[in-house]
PDB file of C-alpha atoms and ligand atoms in Angstrom:
ATOM      1  CA  MET A 179      -1.518  17.536 -23.066  1.00 77.00           C
ATOM      2  CA  GLN A 180      -3.518  14.181 -22.043  1.00 89.00           C
ATOM      3  CA  PHE A 181      -4.619  11.489 -24.138  1.00 91.00           C
ATOM      4  CA  VAL A 182      -2.333  12.555 -27.341  1.00 91.00           C
ATOM      5  CA  PRO A 183       0.892  10.795 -28.254  1.00 94.00           C
ATOM      6  CA  PHE A 184       3.746  12.346 -28.779  1.00 94.00           C
ATOM      7  CA  GLU A 185       5.374  10.197 -31.524  1.00 94.00           C
ATOM      8  CA  ASP A 186       3.486   7.740 -33.723  1.00 92.00           C
ATOM      9  CA  ASP A 187       5.764   4.754 -33.764  1.00 92.00           C
ATOM     10  CA  VAL A 188       5.227   4.087 -29.878  1.00 94.00           C
ATOM     11  CA  GLU A 189       3.731   0.340 -28.503  1.00 92.00           C
ATOM     12  CA  VAL A 190       2.516  -0.186 -25.117  1.00 90.00           C
ATOM     13  CA  ASN A 191       3.322  -3.485 -22.875  1.00 87.00           C
ATOM     14  CA  GLY A 192      -0.303  -4.783 -22.484  1.00 79.00           C
ATOM     15  CA  GLN A 193       1.081  -6.581 -19.299  1.00 75.00           C
ATOM     16  CA  THR A 194       0.368  -3.553 -17.391  1.00 67.00           C
ATOM     17  CA  VAL A 195      -3.367  -4.410 -17.943  1.00 65.00           C
ATOM     18  CA  TYR A 196      -3.498  -7.896 -18.943  1.00 64.00           C
ATOM     19  CA  SER A 197      -1.484 -10.690 -17.671  1.00 60.00           C
ATOM     20  CA  VAL A 198      -0.095 -11.521 -21.085  1.00 63.00           C
ATOM     21  CA  VAL A 199       2.551  -9.569 -22.845  1.00 68.00           C
ATOM     22  CA  GLU A 200       1.312  -8.015 -25.945  1.00 79.00           C
ATOM     23  CA  TRP A 201       2.235  -4.275 -27.412  1.00 90.00           C
ATOM     24  CA  VAL A 202      -0.560  -2.195 -28.560  1.00 91.00           C
ATOM     25  CA  PRO A 203      -0.251   1.118 -30.238  1.00 93.00           C
ATOM     26  CA  GLN A 204       0.089   3.728 -27.843  1.00 94.00           C
ATOM     27  CA  GLU A 205      -2.581   5.899 -29.923  1.00 94.00           C
ATOM     28  CA  ARG A 206      -5.033   3.120 -29.155  1.00 92.00           C
ATOM     29  CA  TRP A 207      -4.313   2.743 -25.903  1.00 91.00           C
ATOM     30  CA  LEU A 208      -4.340   6.662 -24.726  1.00 94.00           C
ATOM     31  CA  ARG A 209      -8.023   6.360 -26.527  1.00 95.00           C
ATOM     32  CA  ALA A 210      -9.104   3.540 -24.323  1.00 93.00           C
ATOM     33  CA  PHE A 211      -8.130   5.990 -21.127  1.00 93.00           C
ATOM     34  CA  LYS A 212      -9.812   8.892 -22.437  1.00 94.00           C
ATOM     35  CA  GLU A 213     -13.296   6.703 -23.040  1.00 95.00           C
ATOM     36  CA  ILE A 214     -12.546   5.642 -19.481  1.00 94.00           C
ATOM     37  CA  GLY A 215     -12.499   8.970 -18.344  1.00 94.00           C
ATOM     38  CA  ASP A 216     -15.404  10.327 -20.079  1.00 95.00           C
ATOM     39  CA  VAL A 217     -17.711   7.513 -19.138  1.00 94.00           C
ATOM     40  CA  VAL A 218     -16.768   6.037 -15.952  1.00 94.00           C
ATOM     41  CA  GLY A 219     -14.553   9.690 -14.497  1.00 94.00           C
ATOM     42  CA  ALA A 220     -11.396  10.691 -13.328  1.00 93.00           C
ATOM     43  CA  GLY A 221     -11.305   8.843 -10.353  1.00 95.00           C
ATOM     44  CA  ALA A 222     -11.718   5.298 -12.419  1.00 95.00           C
ATOM     45  CA  LEU A 223      -8.699   6.800 -13.975  1.00 95.00           C
ATOM     46  CA  TYR A 224      -6.991   6.939 -10.476  1.00 96.00           C
ATOM     47  CA  GLY A 225      -8.015   3.766  -9.688  1.00 95.00           C
ATOM     48  CA  ILE A 226      -6.019   2.240 -12.857  1.00 92.00           C
ATOM     49  CA  GLY A 227      -2.959   3.978 -11.995  1.00 94.00           C
ATOM     50  CA  LEU A 228      -2.989   2.467  -8.233  1.00 94.00           C
ATOM     51  CA  LYS A 229      -3.319  -0.959  -9.993  1.00 91.00           C
ATOM     52  CA  ILE A 230      -0.154  -0.512 -12.414  1.00 88.00           C
ATOM     53  CA  PRO A 231       2.592  -0.789 -10.054  1.00 87.00           C
ATOM     54  CA  GLU A 232       1.056  -4.692  -9.359  1.00 83.00           C
ATOM     55  CA  CYS A 233       1.267  -5.264 -13.081  1.00 77.00           C
ATOM     56  CA  ALA A 234       4.061  -3.557 -14.734  1.00 77.00           C
ATOM     57  CA  LEU A 235       7.716  -4.699 -14.966  1.00 76.00           C
ATOM     58  CA  PHE A 236       9.831  -2.643 -12.634  1.00 82.00           C
ATOM     59  CA  PRO A 237      13.662  -2.905 -12.020  1.00 86.00           C
ATOM     60  CA  PRO A 238      14.883  -4.783  -9.456  1.00 87.00           C
ATOM     61  CA  TRP A 239      16.472  -2.073  -7.139  1.00 91.00           C
ATOM     62  CA  VAL A 240      13.547  -0.421  -6.056  1.00 93.00           C
ATOM     63  CA  ALA A 241      13.927  -0.914  -2.088  1.00 93.00           C
ATOM     64  CA  ASP A 242      12.409   2.222  -0.514  1.00 94.00           C
ATOM     65  CA  VAL A 243      10.206   5.414  -1.297  1.00 95.00           C
ATOM     66  CA  HIS A 244      13.153   7.325  -3.111  1.00 97.00           C
ATOM     67  CA  SER A 245      13.848   4.555  -5.224  1.00 96.00           C
ATOM     68  CA  ALA A 246      10.350   3.330  -5.886  1.00 96.00           C
ATOM     69  CA  ILE A 247       9.690   6.855  -7.383  1.00 97.00           C
ATOM     70  CA  LYS A 248      12.429   6.736  -9.237  1.00 97.00           C
ATOM     71  CA  SER A 249      12.376   3.707 -10.813  1.00 95.00           C
ATOM     72  CA  VAL A 250       8.539   4.830 -12.296  1.00 96.00           C
ATOM     73  CA  ASP A 251      10.614   6.424 -14.938  1.00 97.00           C
ATOM     74  CA  VAL A 252      12.813   3.409 -15.966  1.00 96.00           C
ATOM     75  CA  ALA A 253       9.827   1.017 -15.432  1.00 93.00           C
ATOM     76  CA  TYR A 254       7.598   3.216 -17.772  1.00 95.00           C
ATOM     77  CA  HIS A 255      10.290   2.853 -20.657  1.00 96.00           C
ATOM     78  CA  LEU A 256      10.716  -0.248 -20.146  1.00 92.00           C
ATOM     79  CA  ASN A 257       6.871  -0.973 -20.556  1.00 92.00           C
ATOM     80  CA  HIS A 258       6.860   1.134 -24.353  1.00 95.00           C
ATOM     81  CA  ARG A 259       8.556   0.337 -27.248  1.00 96.00           C
ATOM     82  CA  ARG A 260       9.757   2.461 -30.086  1.00 96.00           C
ATOM     83  CA  ALA A 261       9.981   1.508 -33.710  1.00 95.00           C
ATOM     84  CA  GLY A 262      10.471  -2.254 -32.196  1.00 94.00           C
ATOM     85  CA  SER A 263      12.290  -1.741 -29.552  1.00 95.00           C
ATOM     86  CA  VAL A 264      12.055  -1.338 -25.603  1.00 95.00           C
ATOM     87  CA  MET A 265      12.577   2.271 -24.478  1.00 97.00           C
ATOM     88  CA  PHE A 266      14.919   1.563 -21.710  1.00 96.00           C
ATOM     89  CA  ASP A 267      17.886  -0.693 -21.930  1.00 95.00           C
ATOM     90  CA  PRO A 268      19.066  -1.999 -18.699  1.00 92.00           C
ATOM     91  CA  ALA A 269      22.151  -3.439 -19.862  1.00 94.00           C
ATOM     92  CA  THR A 270      23.740   0.193 -20.877  1.00 96.00           C
ATOM     93  CA  ASN A 271      21.347   2.099 -18.872  1.00 93.00           C
ATOM     94  CA  THR A 272      19.964   4.470 -21.716  1.00 96.00           C
ATOM     95  CA  MET A 273      16.698   5.631 -22.495  1.00 97.00           C
ATOM     96  CA  GLN A 274      14.735   6.480 -25.568  1.00 97.00           C
ATOM     97  CA  GLU A 275      12.710   9.865 -26.064  1.00 97.00           C
ATOM     98  CA  GLY A 276       9.694  10.197 -27.428  1.00 97.00           C
ATOM     99  CA  ILE A 277       6.917   9.565 -24.330  1.00 97.00           C
ATOM    100  CA  GLY A 278       7.693  11.839 -21.908  1.00 98.00           C
ATOM    101  CA  HIS A 279       9.343  11.308 -18.436  1.00 98.00           C
ATOM    102  CA  TYR A 280       8.190  10.896 -14.451  1.00 98.00           C
ATOM    103  CA  GLY A 281      10.670  13.263 -12.698  1.00 98.00           C
ATOM    104  CA  TYR A 282      12.408  12.591  -9.363  1.00 98.00           C
ATOM    105  CA  SER A 283      13.364  15.372  -7.589  1.00 98.00           C
ATOM    106  CA  PRO A 284      14.284  14.907  -3.745  1.00 98.00           C
ATOM    107  CA  VAL A 285      13.833  17.485  -1.098  1.00 97.00           C
ATOM    108  CA  PRO A 286      16.874  17.783   0.782  1.00 96.00           C
ATOM    109  CA  GLY A 287      16.191  16.989   4.664  1.00 94.00           C
ATOM    110  CA  GLU A 288      12.680  16.077   4.079  1.00 96.00           C
ATOM    111  CA  ARG A 289      10.257  12.809   3.505  1.00 96.00           C
ATOM    112  CA  ARG A 290       9.125  14.516   0.232  1.00 98.00           C
ATOM    113  CA  ILE A 291      10.022  14.141  -3.162  1.00 98.00           C
ATOM    114  CA  VAL A 292       9.009  16.043  -6.190  1.00 98.00           C
ATOM    115  CA  SER A 293       7.747  14.553  -9.486  1.00 98.00           C
ATOM    116  CA  LYS A 294       7.182  16.203 -12.785  1.00 98.00           C
ATOM    117  CA  CYS A 295       5.385  14.125 -15.094  1.00 98.00           C
ATOM    118  CA  SER A 296       5.395  14.921 -18.770  1.00 98.00           C
ATOM    119  CA  THR A 297       3.605  12.229 -20.089  1.00 97.00           C
ATOM    120  CA  PRO A 298       0.516  11.786 -22.274  1.00 97.00           C
ATOM    121  CA  TYR A 299      -1.346   9.659 -19.826  1.00 96.00           C
ATOM    122  CA  PRO A 300      -4.203  11.309 -17.918  1.00 96.00           C
ATOM    123  CA  CYS A 301      -3.404  13.413 -14.380  1.00 97.00           C
ATOM    124  CA  ASP A 302      -4.968  11.214 -12.581  1.00 97.00           C
ATOM    125  CA  PHE A 303      -3.378   7.993 -13.603  1.00 96.00           C
ATOM    126  CA  ASP A 304      -0.040   9.406 -12.867  1.00 97.00           C
ATOM    127  CA  LYS A 305      -1.311  10.358  -9.216  1.00 98.00           C
ATOM    128  CA  GLY A 306      -2.412   6.796  -8.855  1.00 97.00           C
ATOM    129  CA  ILE A 307       0.839   5.223  -9.809  1.00 96.00           C
ATOM    130  CA  LEU A 308       3.051   7.837  -7.968  1.00 98.00           C
ATOM    131  CA  THR A 309       0.447   7.073  -4.838  1.00 97.00           C
ATOM    132  CA  ALA A 310       0.713   3.561  -5.031  1.00 96.00           C
ATOM    133  CA  MET A 311       4.597   3.219  -5.478  1.00 95.00           C
ATOM    134  CA  ALA A 312       5.341   4.963  -2.590  1.00 96.00           C
ATOM    135  CA  ARG A 313       2.893   3.017  -0.338  1.00 95.00           C
ATOM    136  CA  ARG A 314       4.685   0.167  -1.221  1.00 93.00           C
ATOM    137  CA  PHE A 315       7.286   1.324   1.454  1.00 93.00           C
ATOM    138  CA  ALA A 316       5.004   3.891   3.386  1.00 95.00           C
ATOM    139  CA  PRO A 317       1.599   2.956   3.583  1.00 94.00           C
ATOM    140  CA  LYS A 318       0.508   6.392   4.697  1.00 94.00           C
ATOM    141  CA  ALA A 319       2.123   8.356   1.588  1.00 97.00           C
ATOM    142  CA  TRP A 320      -0.044  10.769   0.101  1.00 97.00           C
ATOM    143  CA  VAL A 321       0.667  12.923  -3.353  1.00 98.00           C
ATOM    144  CA  ASP A 322      -0.941  16.370  -3.894  1.00 98.00           C
ATOM    145  CA  HIS A 323      -1.183  18.028  -7.212  1.00 98.00           C
ATOM    146  CA  ALA A 324       1.317  20.738  -7.264  1.00 97.00           C
ATOM    147  CA  GLU A 325       0.462  24.347  -8.670  1.00 94.00           C
ATOM    148  CA  PRO A 326      -2.859  22.821  -9.855  1.00 92.00           C
ATOM    149  CA  GLU A 327      -3.674  25.663 -12.125  1.00 96.00           C
ATOM    150  CA  THR A 328      -0.747  24.259 -14.327  1.00 97.00           C
ATOM    151  CA  CYS A 329      -1.995  20.718 -15.098  1.00 98.00           C
ATOM    152  CA  ARG A 330      -2.297  18.304 -18.472  1.00 97.00           C
ATOM    153  CA  LYS A 331      -6.095  18.734 -18.016  1.00 95.00           C
ATOM    154  CA  ARG A 332      -6.169  22.296 -18.977  1.00 95.00           C
ATOM    155  CA  GLY A 333      -3.668  21.602 -22.269  1.00 95.00           C
ATOM    156  CA  ASP A 334      -0.426  22.337 -20.293  1.00 97.00           C
ATOM    157  CA  ASP A 335       2.916  19.659 -20.927  1.00 96.00           C
ATOM    158  CA  ALA A 336       3.320  18.610 -17.647  1.00 98.00           C
ATOM    159  CA  CYS A 337       1.724  18.152 -13.995  1.00 98.00           C
ATOM    160  CA  THR A 338       4.057  18.476 -11.018  1.00 98.00           C
ATOM    161  CA  TYR A 339       3.171  16.276  -7.660  1.00 98.00           C
ATOM    162  CA  VAL A 340       4.174  16.053  -4.175  1.00 98.00           C
ATOM    163  CA  ILE A 341       4.864  12.793  -2.530  1.00 98.00           C
ATOM    164  CA  THR A 342       5.170  13.240   1.314  1.00 98.00           C
ATOM    165  CA  TRP A 343       5.521  10.399   3.757  1.00 97.00           C
ATOM    166  CA  SER A 344       6.017   9.554   7.358  1.00 90.00           C
ATOM    167  CA  ASP A 345       7.903   6.580   8.802  1.00 74.00           C
ATOM    168  CA  ASP A 346       5.179   5.694  11.097  1.00 65.00           C
TER     169      ASP A 346
HETATM  170 ZN1  LIG B 203      -2.447  17.561 -13.446  1.00 83.06          ZN
END
Protein backbone atom coordinates (compact mmCIF):
# COMPACT_ATOMS: atom_id res chain seq x y z
CA MET A 1 0.00 0.00 0.00
CA GLN A 2 1.36 3.38 -1.00
CA PHE A 3 1.35 6.50 1.20
CA VAL A 4 0.51 4.83 4.54
CA PRO A 5 3.28 4.60 7.19
CA PHE A 6 3.80 1.16 8.74
CA GLU A 7 4.72 2.66 12.12
CA ASP A 8 3.79 5.99 13.71
CA ASP A 9 7.20 6.90 15.16
CA VAL A 10 9.16 7.18 11.91
CA GLU A 11 10.76 10.39 10.61
CA VAL A 12 12.41 11.13 7.25
CA ASN A 13 15.58 13.11 6.70
CA GLY A 14 14.36 16.15 4.77
CA GLN A 15 17.85 16.55 3.32
CA THR A 16 16.72 14.19 0.58
CA VAL A 17 14.74 17.15 -0.80
CA TYR A 18 15.88 20.27 1.10
CA SER A 19 19.56 21.09 1.39
CA VAL A 20 19.59 20.98 5.19
CA VAL A 21 19.22 18.11 7.64
CA GLU A 22 15.71 18.29 9.06
CA TRP A 23 13.58 15.38 10.24
CA VAL A 24 9.96 15.33 9.15
CA PRO A 25 7.26 12.90 10.36
CA GLN A 26 6.97 10.20 7.70
CA GLU A 27 3.18 10.45 7.72
CA ARG A 28 3.38 14.10 6.62
CA TRP A 29 6.05 13.29 4.04
CA LEU A 30 3.92 10.53 2.48
CA ARG A 31 0.88 12.82 2.42
CA ALA A 32 2.91 15.33 0.39
CA PHE A 33 3.81 12.60 -2.11
CA LYS A 34 0.17 11.62 -2.38
CA GLU A 35 -0.80 15.22 -3.14
CA ILE A 36 1.89 15.56 -5.79
CA GLY A 37 0.70 12.29 -7.36
CA ASP A 38 -2.95 13.41 -7.30
CA VAL A 39 -2.34 16.95 -8.58
CA VAL A 40 0.66 16.64 -10.89
CA GLY A 41 0.62 12.92 -11.72
CA ALA A 42 2.69 9.77 -11.45
CA GLY A 43 5.35 11.18 -13.80
CA ALA A 44 6.22 13.80 -11.19
CA LEU A 45 6.74 11.10 -8.55
CA TYR A 46 9.07 9.28 -10.94
CA GLY A 47 10.94 12.55 -11.53
CA ILE A 48 11.41 13.17 -7.80
CA GLY A 49 12.65 9.59 -7.41
CA LEU A 50 15.22 10.19 -10.16
CA LYS A 51 16.53 13.20 -8.21
CA ILE A 52 16.70 11.54 -4.78
CA PRO A 53 20.12 9.88 -5.22
CA GLU A 54 21.68 13.33 -5.84
CA CYS A 55 20.67 14.54 -2.39
CA ALA A 56 20.28 11.55 -0.07
CA LEU A 57 23.04 10.14 2.08
CA PHE A 58 24.55 6.97 0.54
CA PRO A 59 27.16 4.57 1.93
CA PRO A 60 30.73 5.05 0.69
CA TRP A 61 31.09 1.56 -0.85
CA VAL A 62 28.94 2.31 -3.91
CA ALA A 63 31.17 1.50 -6.92
CA ASP A 64 29.08 -0.20 -9.65
CA VAL A 65 25.48 -1.05 -10.56
CA HIS A 66 25.37 -3.97 -8.11
CA SER A 67 26.62 -2.05 -5.09
CA ALA A 68 24.49 0.95 -6.14
CA ILE A 69 21.26 -1.08 -6.07
CA LYS A 70 22.36 -2.95 -2.96
CA SER A 71 23.02 0.37 -1.22
CA VAL A 72 19.49 1.69 -1.73
CA ASP A 73 18.11 -0.23 1.26
CA VAL A 74 20.98 0.94 3.47
CA ALA A 75 20.56 4.54 2.31
CA TYR A 76 16.82 4.26 2.85
CA HIS A 77 17.36 3.28 6.48
CA LEU A 78 20.13 5.89 6.92
CA ASN A 79 17.63 8.56 5.93
CA HIS A 80 14.90 7.47 8.35
CA ARG A 81 14.73 7.59 12.13
CA ARG A 82 12.54 5.53 14.40
CA ALA A 83 11.84 6.70 17.96
CA GLY A 84 14.65 9.21 17.50
CA SER A 85 17.40 6.90 16.25
CA VAL A 86 18.69 6.52 12.69
CA MET A 87 17.47 3.17 11.37
CA PHE A 88 20.85 1.96 10.04
CA ASP A 89 23.96 1.93 12.20
CA PRO A 90 27.12 1.69 10.04
CA ALA A 91 29.24 0.91 13.11
CA THR A 92 27.40 -2.35 13.80
CA ASN A 93 25.86 -2.87 10.35
CA THR A 94 22.43 -3.23 11.95
CA MET A 95 19.10 -2.15 10.55
CA GLN A 96 15.87 -1.40 12.42
CA GLU A 97 12.63 -2.74 10.98
CA GLY A 98 9.47 -0.71 10.40
CA ILE A 99 9.68 0.94 6.95
CA GLY A 100 9.97 -2.03 4.56
CA HIS A 101 12.90 -2.75 2.23
CA TYR A 102 14.40 -2.32 -1.23
CA GLY A 103 15.41 -5.82 -2.29
CA TYR A 104 18.59 -6.82 -4.13
CA SER A 105 18.57 -10.16 -6.00
CA PRO A 106 21.16 -10.36 -8.79
CA VAL A 107 20.40 -12.74 -11.67
CA PRO A 108 23.49 -14.98 -12.02
CA GLY A 109 25.42 -14.53 -15.26
CA GLU A 110 23.30 -11.61 -16.47
CA ARG A 111 23.39 -7.84 -16.19
CA ARG A 112 20.11 -7.94 -14.39
CA ILE A 113 18.95 -7.38 -10.81
CA VAL A 114 15.51 -8.05 -9.35
CA SER A 115 14.44 -5.62 -6.63
CA LYS A 116 11.30 -6.19 -4.60
CA CYS A 117 10.28 -2.94 -2.92
CA SER A 118 8.05 -3.15 0.13
CA THR A 119 8.16 0.51 1.22
CA PRO A 120 5.15 2.81 1.77
CA TYR A 121 6.52 5.12 -0.95
CA PRO A 122 4.81 5.36 -4.34
CA CYS A 123 5.64 2.82 -7.04
CA ASP A 124 6.76 5.45 -9.58
CA PHE A 125 9.01 7.18 -7.02
CA ASP A 126 10.81 3.93 -6.17
CA LYS A 127 11.23 3.14 -9.87
CA GLY A 128 12.86 6.56 -10.29
CA ILE A 129 15.31 5.94 -7.44
CA LEU A 130 16.38 2.55 -8.83
CA THR A 131 16.73 3.99 -12.34
CA ALA A 132 18.93 6.87 -11.18
CA MET A 133 21.12 4.62 -9.05
CA ALA A 134 21.70 2.16 -11.92
CA ARG A 135 22.38 4.98 -14.42
CA ARG A 136 25.18 6.37 -12.26
CA PHE A 137 27.25 3.44 -13.51
CA ALA A 138 25.36 2.30 -16.61
CA PRO A 139 23.88 5.34 -18.39
CA LYS A 140 21.59 3.20 -20.54
CA ALA A 141 20.19 1.07 -17.71
CA TRP A 142 16.45 0.66 -17.59
CA VAL A 143 13.94 -0.53 -15.02
CA ASP A 144 10.81 -2.56 -15.74
CA HIS A 145 7.97 -3.25 -13.35
CA ALA A 146 7.76 -7.05 -13.16
CA GLU A 147 4.34 -8.63 -12.66
CA PRO A 148 2.47 -5.31 -13.10
CA GLU A 149 -0.72 -6.91 -11.82
CA THR A 150 0.94 -6.97 -8.37
CA CYS A 151 1.55 -3.32 -7.47
CA ARG A 152 1.27 -1.06 -4.45
CA LYS A 153 -0.96 1.18 -6.57
CA ARG A 154 -3.54 -1.62 -6.30
CA GLY A 155 -3.04 -2.00 -2.57
CA ASP A 156 -0.48 -4.82 -2.72
CA ASP A 157 2.37 -4.93 -0.18
CA ALA A 158 5.22 -4.69 -2.67
CA CYS A 159 6.25 -4.00 -6.26
CA THR A 160 8.98 -5.93 -8.07
CA TYR A 161 11.32 -4.22 -10.53
CA VAL A 162 13.88 -5.62 -12.93
CA ILE A 163 16.99 -3.49 -13.51
CA THR A 164 18.78 -4.30 -16.78
CA TRP A 165 21.87 -2.74 -18.31
CA SER A 166 24.54 -3.22 -20.96
CA ASP A 167 28.20 -2.32 -20.81
CA ASP A 168 28.19 0.09 -23.75
ZN1 LIG B 1 4.12 -0.94 -8.56
